[in-house]
Coordinates of C-alpha atoms and ligand atoms in Angstrom, one line a residue:
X1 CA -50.1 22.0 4.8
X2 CA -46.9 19.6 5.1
X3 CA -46.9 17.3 1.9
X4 CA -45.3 13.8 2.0
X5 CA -47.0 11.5 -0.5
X6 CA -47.7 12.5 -3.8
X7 CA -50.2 10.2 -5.8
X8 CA -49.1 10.5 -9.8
X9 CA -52.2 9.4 -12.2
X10 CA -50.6 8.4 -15.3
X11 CA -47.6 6.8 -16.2
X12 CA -47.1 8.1 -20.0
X13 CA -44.5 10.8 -20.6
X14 CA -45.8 13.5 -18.6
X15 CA -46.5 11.3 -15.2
X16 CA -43.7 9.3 -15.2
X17 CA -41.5 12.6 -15.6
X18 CA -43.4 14.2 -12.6
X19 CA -42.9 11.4 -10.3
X20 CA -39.8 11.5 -11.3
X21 CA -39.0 15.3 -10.1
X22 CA -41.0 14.6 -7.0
X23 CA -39.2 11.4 -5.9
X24 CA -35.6 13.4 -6.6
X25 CA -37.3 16.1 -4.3
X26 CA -37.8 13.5 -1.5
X27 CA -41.5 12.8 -1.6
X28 CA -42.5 9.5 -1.7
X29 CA -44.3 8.6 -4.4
X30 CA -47.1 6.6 -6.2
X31 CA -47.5 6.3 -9.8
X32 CA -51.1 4.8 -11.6
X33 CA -52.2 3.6 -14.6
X34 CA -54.6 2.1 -16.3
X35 CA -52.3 -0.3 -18.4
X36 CA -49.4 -2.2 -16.9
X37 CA -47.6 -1.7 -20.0
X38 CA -47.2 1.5 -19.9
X39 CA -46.4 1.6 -16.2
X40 CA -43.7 -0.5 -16.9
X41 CA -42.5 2.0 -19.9
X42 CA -42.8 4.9 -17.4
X43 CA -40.5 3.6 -15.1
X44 CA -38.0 2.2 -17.5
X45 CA -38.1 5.8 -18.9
X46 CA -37.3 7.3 -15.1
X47 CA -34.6 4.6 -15.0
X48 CA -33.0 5.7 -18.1
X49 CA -33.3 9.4 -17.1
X50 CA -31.7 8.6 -13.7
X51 CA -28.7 6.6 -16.0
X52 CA -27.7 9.4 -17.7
X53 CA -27.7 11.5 -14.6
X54 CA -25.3 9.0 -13.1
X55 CA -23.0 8.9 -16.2
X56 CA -23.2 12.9 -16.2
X57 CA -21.7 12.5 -12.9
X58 CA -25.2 14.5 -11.7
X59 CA -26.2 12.1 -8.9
X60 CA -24.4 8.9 -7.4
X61 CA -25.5 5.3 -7.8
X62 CA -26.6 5.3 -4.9
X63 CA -29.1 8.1 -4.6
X64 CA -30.7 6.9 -8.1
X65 CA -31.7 3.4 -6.1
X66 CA -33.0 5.8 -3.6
X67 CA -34.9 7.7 -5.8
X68 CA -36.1 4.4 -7.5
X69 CA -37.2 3.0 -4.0
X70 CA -39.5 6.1 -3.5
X71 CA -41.6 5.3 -6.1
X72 CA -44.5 2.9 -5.9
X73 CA -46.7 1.7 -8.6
X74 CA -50.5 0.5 -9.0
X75 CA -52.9 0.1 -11.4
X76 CA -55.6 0.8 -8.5
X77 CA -56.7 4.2 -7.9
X78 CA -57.7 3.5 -4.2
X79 CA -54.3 2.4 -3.8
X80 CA -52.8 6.2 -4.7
X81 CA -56.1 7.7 -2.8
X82 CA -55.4 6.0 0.2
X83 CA -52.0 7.9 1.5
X84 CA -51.4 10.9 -0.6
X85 CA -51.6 14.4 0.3
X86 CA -51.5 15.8 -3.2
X87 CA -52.8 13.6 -6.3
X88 CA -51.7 14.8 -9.7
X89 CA -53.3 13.5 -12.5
X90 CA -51.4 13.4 -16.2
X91 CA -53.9 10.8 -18.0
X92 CA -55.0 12.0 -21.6
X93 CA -56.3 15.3 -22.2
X94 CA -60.2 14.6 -22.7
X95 CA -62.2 16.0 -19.7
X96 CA -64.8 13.3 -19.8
X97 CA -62.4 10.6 -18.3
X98 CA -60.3 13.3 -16.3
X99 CA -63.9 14.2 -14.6
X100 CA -64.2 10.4 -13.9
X101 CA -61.3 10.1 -12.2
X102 CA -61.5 13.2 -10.3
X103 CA -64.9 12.0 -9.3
X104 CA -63.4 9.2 -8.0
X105 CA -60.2 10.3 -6.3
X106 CA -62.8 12.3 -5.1
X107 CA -64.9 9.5 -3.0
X108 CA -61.1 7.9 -2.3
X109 CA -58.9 10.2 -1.0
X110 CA -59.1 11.5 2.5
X111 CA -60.8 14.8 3.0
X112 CA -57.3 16.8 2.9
X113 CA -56.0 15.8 -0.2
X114 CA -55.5 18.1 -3.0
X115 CA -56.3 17.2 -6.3
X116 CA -54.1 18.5 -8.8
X117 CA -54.3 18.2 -13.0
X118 CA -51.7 18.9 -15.3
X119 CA -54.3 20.0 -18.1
X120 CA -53.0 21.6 -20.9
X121 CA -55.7 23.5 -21.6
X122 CA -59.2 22.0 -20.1
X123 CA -61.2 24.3 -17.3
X124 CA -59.5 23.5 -14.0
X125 CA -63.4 25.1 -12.8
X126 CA -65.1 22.6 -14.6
X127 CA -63.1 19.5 -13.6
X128 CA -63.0 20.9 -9.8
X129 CA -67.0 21.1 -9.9
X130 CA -67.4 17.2 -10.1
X131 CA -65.6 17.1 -6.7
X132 CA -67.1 17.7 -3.5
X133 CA -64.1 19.8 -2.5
X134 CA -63.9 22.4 -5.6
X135 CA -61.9 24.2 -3.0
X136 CA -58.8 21.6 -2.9
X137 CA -58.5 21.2 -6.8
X138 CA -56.1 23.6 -9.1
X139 CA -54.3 23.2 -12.1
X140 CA -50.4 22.4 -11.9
X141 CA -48.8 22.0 -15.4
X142 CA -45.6 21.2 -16.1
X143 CA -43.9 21.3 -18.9
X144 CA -42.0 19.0 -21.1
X145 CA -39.5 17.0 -20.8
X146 CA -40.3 17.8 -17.1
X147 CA -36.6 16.7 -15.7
X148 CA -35.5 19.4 -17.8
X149 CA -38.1 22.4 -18.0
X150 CA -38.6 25.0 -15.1
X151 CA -41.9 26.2 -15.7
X152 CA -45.2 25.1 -13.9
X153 CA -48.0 27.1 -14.4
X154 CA -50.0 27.3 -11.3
X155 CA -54.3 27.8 -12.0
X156 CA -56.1 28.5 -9.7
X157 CA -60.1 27.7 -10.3
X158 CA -62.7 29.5 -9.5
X159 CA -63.1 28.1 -6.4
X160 CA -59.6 27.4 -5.4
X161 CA -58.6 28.5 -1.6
X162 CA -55.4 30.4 -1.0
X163 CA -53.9 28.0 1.2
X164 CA -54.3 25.1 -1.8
X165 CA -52.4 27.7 -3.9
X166 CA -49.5 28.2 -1.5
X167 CA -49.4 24.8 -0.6
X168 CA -48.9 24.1 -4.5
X169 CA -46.8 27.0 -5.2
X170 CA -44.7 25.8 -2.9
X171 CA -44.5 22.4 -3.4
X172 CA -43.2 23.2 -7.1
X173 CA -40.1 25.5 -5.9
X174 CA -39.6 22.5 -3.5
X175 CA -39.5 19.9 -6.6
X176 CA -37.2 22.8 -8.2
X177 CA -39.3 24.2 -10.8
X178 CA -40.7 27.8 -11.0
X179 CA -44.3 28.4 -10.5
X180 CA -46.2 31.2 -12.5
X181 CA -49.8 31.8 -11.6
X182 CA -52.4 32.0 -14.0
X183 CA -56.1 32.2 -14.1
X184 CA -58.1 29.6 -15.5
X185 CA -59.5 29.8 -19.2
X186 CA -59.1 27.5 -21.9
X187 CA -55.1 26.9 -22.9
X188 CA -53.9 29.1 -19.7
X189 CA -51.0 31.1 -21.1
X190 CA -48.7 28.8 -22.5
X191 CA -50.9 26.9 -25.0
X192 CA -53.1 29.8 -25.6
X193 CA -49.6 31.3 -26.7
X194 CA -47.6 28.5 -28.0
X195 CA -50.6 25.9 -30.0
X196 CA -51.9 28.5 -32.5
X197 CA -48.8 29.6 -33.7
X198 CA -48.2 25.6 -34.1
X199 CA -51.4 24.8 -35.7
X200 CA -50.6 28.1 -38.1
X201 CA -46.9 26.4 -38.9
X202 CA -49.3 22.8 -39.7
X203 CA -51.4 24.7 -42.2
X204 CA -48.4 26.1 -43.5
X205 CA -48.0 22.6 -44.8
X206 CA -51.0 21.5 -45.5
X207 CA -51.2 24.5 -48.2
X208 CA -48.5 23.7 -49.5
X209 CA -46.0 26.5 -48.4
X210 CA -43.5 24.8 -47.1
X211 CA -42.0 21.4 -46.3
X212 CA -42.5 20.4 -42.3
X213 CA -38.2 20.6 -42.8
X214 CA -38.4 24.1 -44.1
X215 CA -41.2 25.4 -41.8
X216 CA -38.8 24.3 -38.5
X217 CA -36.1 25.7 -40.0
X218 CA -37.4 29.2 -40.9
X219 CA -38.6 28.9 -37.3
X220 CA -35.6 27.7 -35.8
X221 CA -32.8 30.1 -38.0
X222 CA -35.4 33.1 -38.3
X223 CA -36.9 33.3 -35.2
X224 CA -34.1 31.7 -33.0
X225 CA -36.5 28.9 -31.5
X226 CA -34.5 26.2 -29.9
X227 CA -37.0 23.6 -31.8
X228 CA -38.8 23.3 -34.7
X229 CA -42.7 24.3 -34.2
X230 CA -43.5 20.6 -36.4
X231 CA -40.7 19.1 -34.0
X232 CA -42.0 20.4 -31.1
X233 CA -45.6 19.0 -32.4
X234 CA -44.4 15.5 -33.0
X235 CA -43.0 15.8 -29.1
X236 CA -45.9 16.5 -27.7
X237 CA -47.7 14.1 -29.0
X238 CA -50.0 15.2 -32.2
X239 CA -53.0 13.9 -30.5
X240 CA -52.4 16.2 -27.4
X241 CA -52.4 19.1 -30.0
X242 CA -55.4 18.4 -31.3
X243 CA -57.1 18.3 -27.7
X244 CA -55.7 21.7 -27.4
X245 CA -56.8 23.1 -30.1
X246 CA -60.3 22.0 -29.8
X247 CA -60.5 23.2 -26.5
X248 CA -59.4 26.9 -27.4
X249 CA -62.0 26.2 -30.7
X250 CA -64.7 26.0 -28.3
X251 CA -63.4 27.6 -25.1
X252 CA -63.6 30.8 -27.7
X253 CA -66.1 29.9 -30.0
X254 CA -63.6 31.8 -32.3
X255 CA -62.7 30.7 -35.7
X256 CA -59.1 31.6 -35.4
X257 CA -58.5 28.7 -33.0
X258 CA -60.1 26.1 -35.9
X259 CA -58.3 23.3 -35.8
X260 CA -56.1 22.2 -39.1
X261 CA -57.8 19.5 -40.6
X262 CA -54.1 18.0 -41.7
X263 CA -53.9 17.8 -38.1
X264 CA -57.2 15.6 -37.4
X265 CA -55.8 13.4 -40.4
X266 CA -53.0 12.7 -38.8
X267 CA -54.6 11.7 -35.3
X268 CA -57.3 9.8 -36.9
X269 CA -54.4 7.6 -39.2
X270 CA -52.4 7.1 -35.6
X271 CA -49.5 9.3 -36.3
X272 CA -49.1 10.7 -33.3
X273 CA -45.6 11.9 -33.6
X274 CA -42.7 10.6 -31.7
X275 CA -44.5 8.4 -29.2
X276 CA -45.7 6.6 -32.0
X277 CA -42.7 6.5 -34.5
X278 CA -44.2 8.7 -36.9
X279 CA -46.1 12.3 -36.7
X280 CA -44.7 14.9 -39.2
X281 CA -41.7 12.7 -39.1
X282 CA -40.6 9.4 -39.0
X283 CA -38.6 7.9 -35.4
X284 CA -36.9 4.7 -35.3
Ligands
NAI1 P1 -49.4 10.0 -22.6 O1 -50.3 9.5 -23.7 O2 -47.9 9.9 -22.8 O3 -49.8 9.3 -21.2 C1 -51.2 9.3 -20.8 C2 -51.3 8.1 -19.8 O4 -52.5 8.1 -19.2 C3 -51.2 6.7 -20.6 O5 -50.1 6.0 -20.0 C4 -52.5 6.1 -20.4 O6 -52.5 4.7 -20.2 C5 -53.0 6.7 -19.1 N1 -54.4 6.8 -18.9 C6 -55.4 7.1 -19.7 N2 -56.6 7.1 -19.2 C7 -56.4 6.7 -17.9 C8 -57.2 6.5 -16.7 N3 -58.6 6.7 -16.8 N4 -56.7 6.1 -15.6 C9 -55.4 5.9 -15.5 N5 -54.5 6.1 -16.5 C10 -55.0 6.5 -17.7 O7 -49.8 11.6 -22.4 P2 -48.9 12.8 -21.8 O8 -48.2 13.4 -23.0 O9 -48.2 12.3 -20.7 O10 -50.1 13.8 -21.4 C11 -50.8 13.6 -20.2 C12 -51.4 14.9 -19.8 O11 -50.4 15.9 -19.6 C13 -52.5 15.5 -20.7 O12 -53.5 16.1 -20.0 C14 -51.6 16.5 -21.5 O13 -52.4 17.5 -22.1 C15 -50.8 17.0 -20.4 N6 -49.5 17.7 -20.9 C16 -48.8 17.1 -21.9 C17 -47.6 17.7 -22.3 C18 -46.9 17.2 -23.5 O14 -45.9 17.8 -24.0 N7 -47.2 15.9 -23.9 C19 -47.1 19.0 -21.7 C20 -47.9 19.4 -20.6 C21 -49.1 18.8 -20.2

């Protein structure tokens, strides 16, 4: 299936970097959101990212404007529904208002459109069976900063064809990442992988073992981890991690996925790392 309009839902960090990657691969693209603000933020960040190409000598002037022209915003979801071959939604990880929207990209989009989530851990299955095409939706997570990071893990529901997978697959060597296929239960393989061992580093301080400085730096001089696993928490977004870990918590029903409660404290007092100047650090 040929692919020329990609529909983006969510314009936070994640969304705005992925219509980012797929206008700089030559599909044109439109971006929603619920809040004007932050579609505004989300392409101010694109703009910024596309700067620092152009002084890195990366891309020309010219071909950032071009880039920048390919990309569309709304706040209306009929408006990405309308025209869009593939729809990926990055809004926030909670499956109650990702199964809304699904239901109604659902009722919008024309009969051939995929539906795509970049979920970092909630059943691809279970958002796919609010649809009336269980068949066209998959899982197709990026990672982040997605300029930056290669990997997209590809998930395949339960009820997702062949041909959707190819078509996806494909579609995320042609936006120059590297797909990785996975099945689909709770966390995939990345967050399944990566979350507990931050969620173990959070407890770490909440016992009072270590410092969040000392924990990212026995991490990041012992292990040889580019980042910090309290760092790499505050990027995420703390908020994000807590989803997560929830989801494994009860995708599982195993206590070793129990969520750190210094963790919920932190969500529930707004410190949701660096998108909100302060997480287990403090941003200016
Ligand atoms: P974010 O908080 O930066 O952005 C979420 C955006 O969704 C916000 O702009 C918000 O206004 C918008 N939104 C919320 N509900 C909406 C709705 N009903 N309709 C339209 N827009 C709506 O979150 P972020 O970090 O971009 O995460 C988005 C998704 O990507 C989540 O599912 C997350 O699990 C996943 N993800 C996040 C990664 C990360 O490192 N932050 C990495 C890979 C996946």
């Amino acid at each position: 299936m040929e692919i020329k309009q990609i529909g983006v839902i969510g314009a936070g960090q994640m969304g705005s970097g992925i219509a980012q990657v797929a206008a700089q691969a030559g599909y044109s693209v439109v971006m929603m959101d619920a809040s004007d603000s932050q579609l505004d933020k989300g392409i101010e960040r694109i703009q910024k990212n596309l700067d620092r190409s152009v002084e890195k000598g990366r891309i020309s002037v010219e071909k950032k404007v071009e880039i920048l022209e390919r990309i569309g915003t709304t706040s209306k979801i009929e408006v990405v529904a309308a025209d869009s071959d593939i729809v990926i939604e990055a809004i926030i990880e909670n499956i109650k208002v990702k199964s809304e929207v699904f239901r109604e990209l659902d009722v919008h989009c024309p009969s051939h459109t995929i539906l795509a989530s970049n979920t970092s851990s909630l059943p691809i299955t279970e958002i796919a069976a609010v649809t009336k095409r269980p068949e066209k939706v998959i899982g197709m997570h990026f990672m982040n900063p997605v300029p930056v990071m290669k990997l997209v893990e590809v998930i395949r529901g339960l009820a997702t064809s062949d041909d959707v997978f190819h078509t996806v697959h494909d579609l995320a060597v042609q936006m120059g990442k590297q797909p990785v296929e996975v099945q689909d239960f709770p966390g995939f393989v990345s967050n399944r992988v990566l979350m507990p061992m931050i969620n173990e580093a959070i407890y770490t301080v909440y016992e009072g073992v270590a410092t969040p400085e000392a924990v990212d730096q026995v991490m990041k001089l012992g292990m040889n981890h580019p980042m910090g696993p309290l760092t790499l928490a505050d990027f995420i977004g703390l908020d994000t991690c807590l989803y997560i870990m929830e989801t494994l918590y009860e995708g599982f029903a195993d206590s070793k996925y129990r969520p750190c409660p210094l963790l919920r404290k932190y969500v529930k007092a707004g410190w949701l790392g660096r998108k909100s100047g302060r997480g287990f650090y403090v941003y200016e």
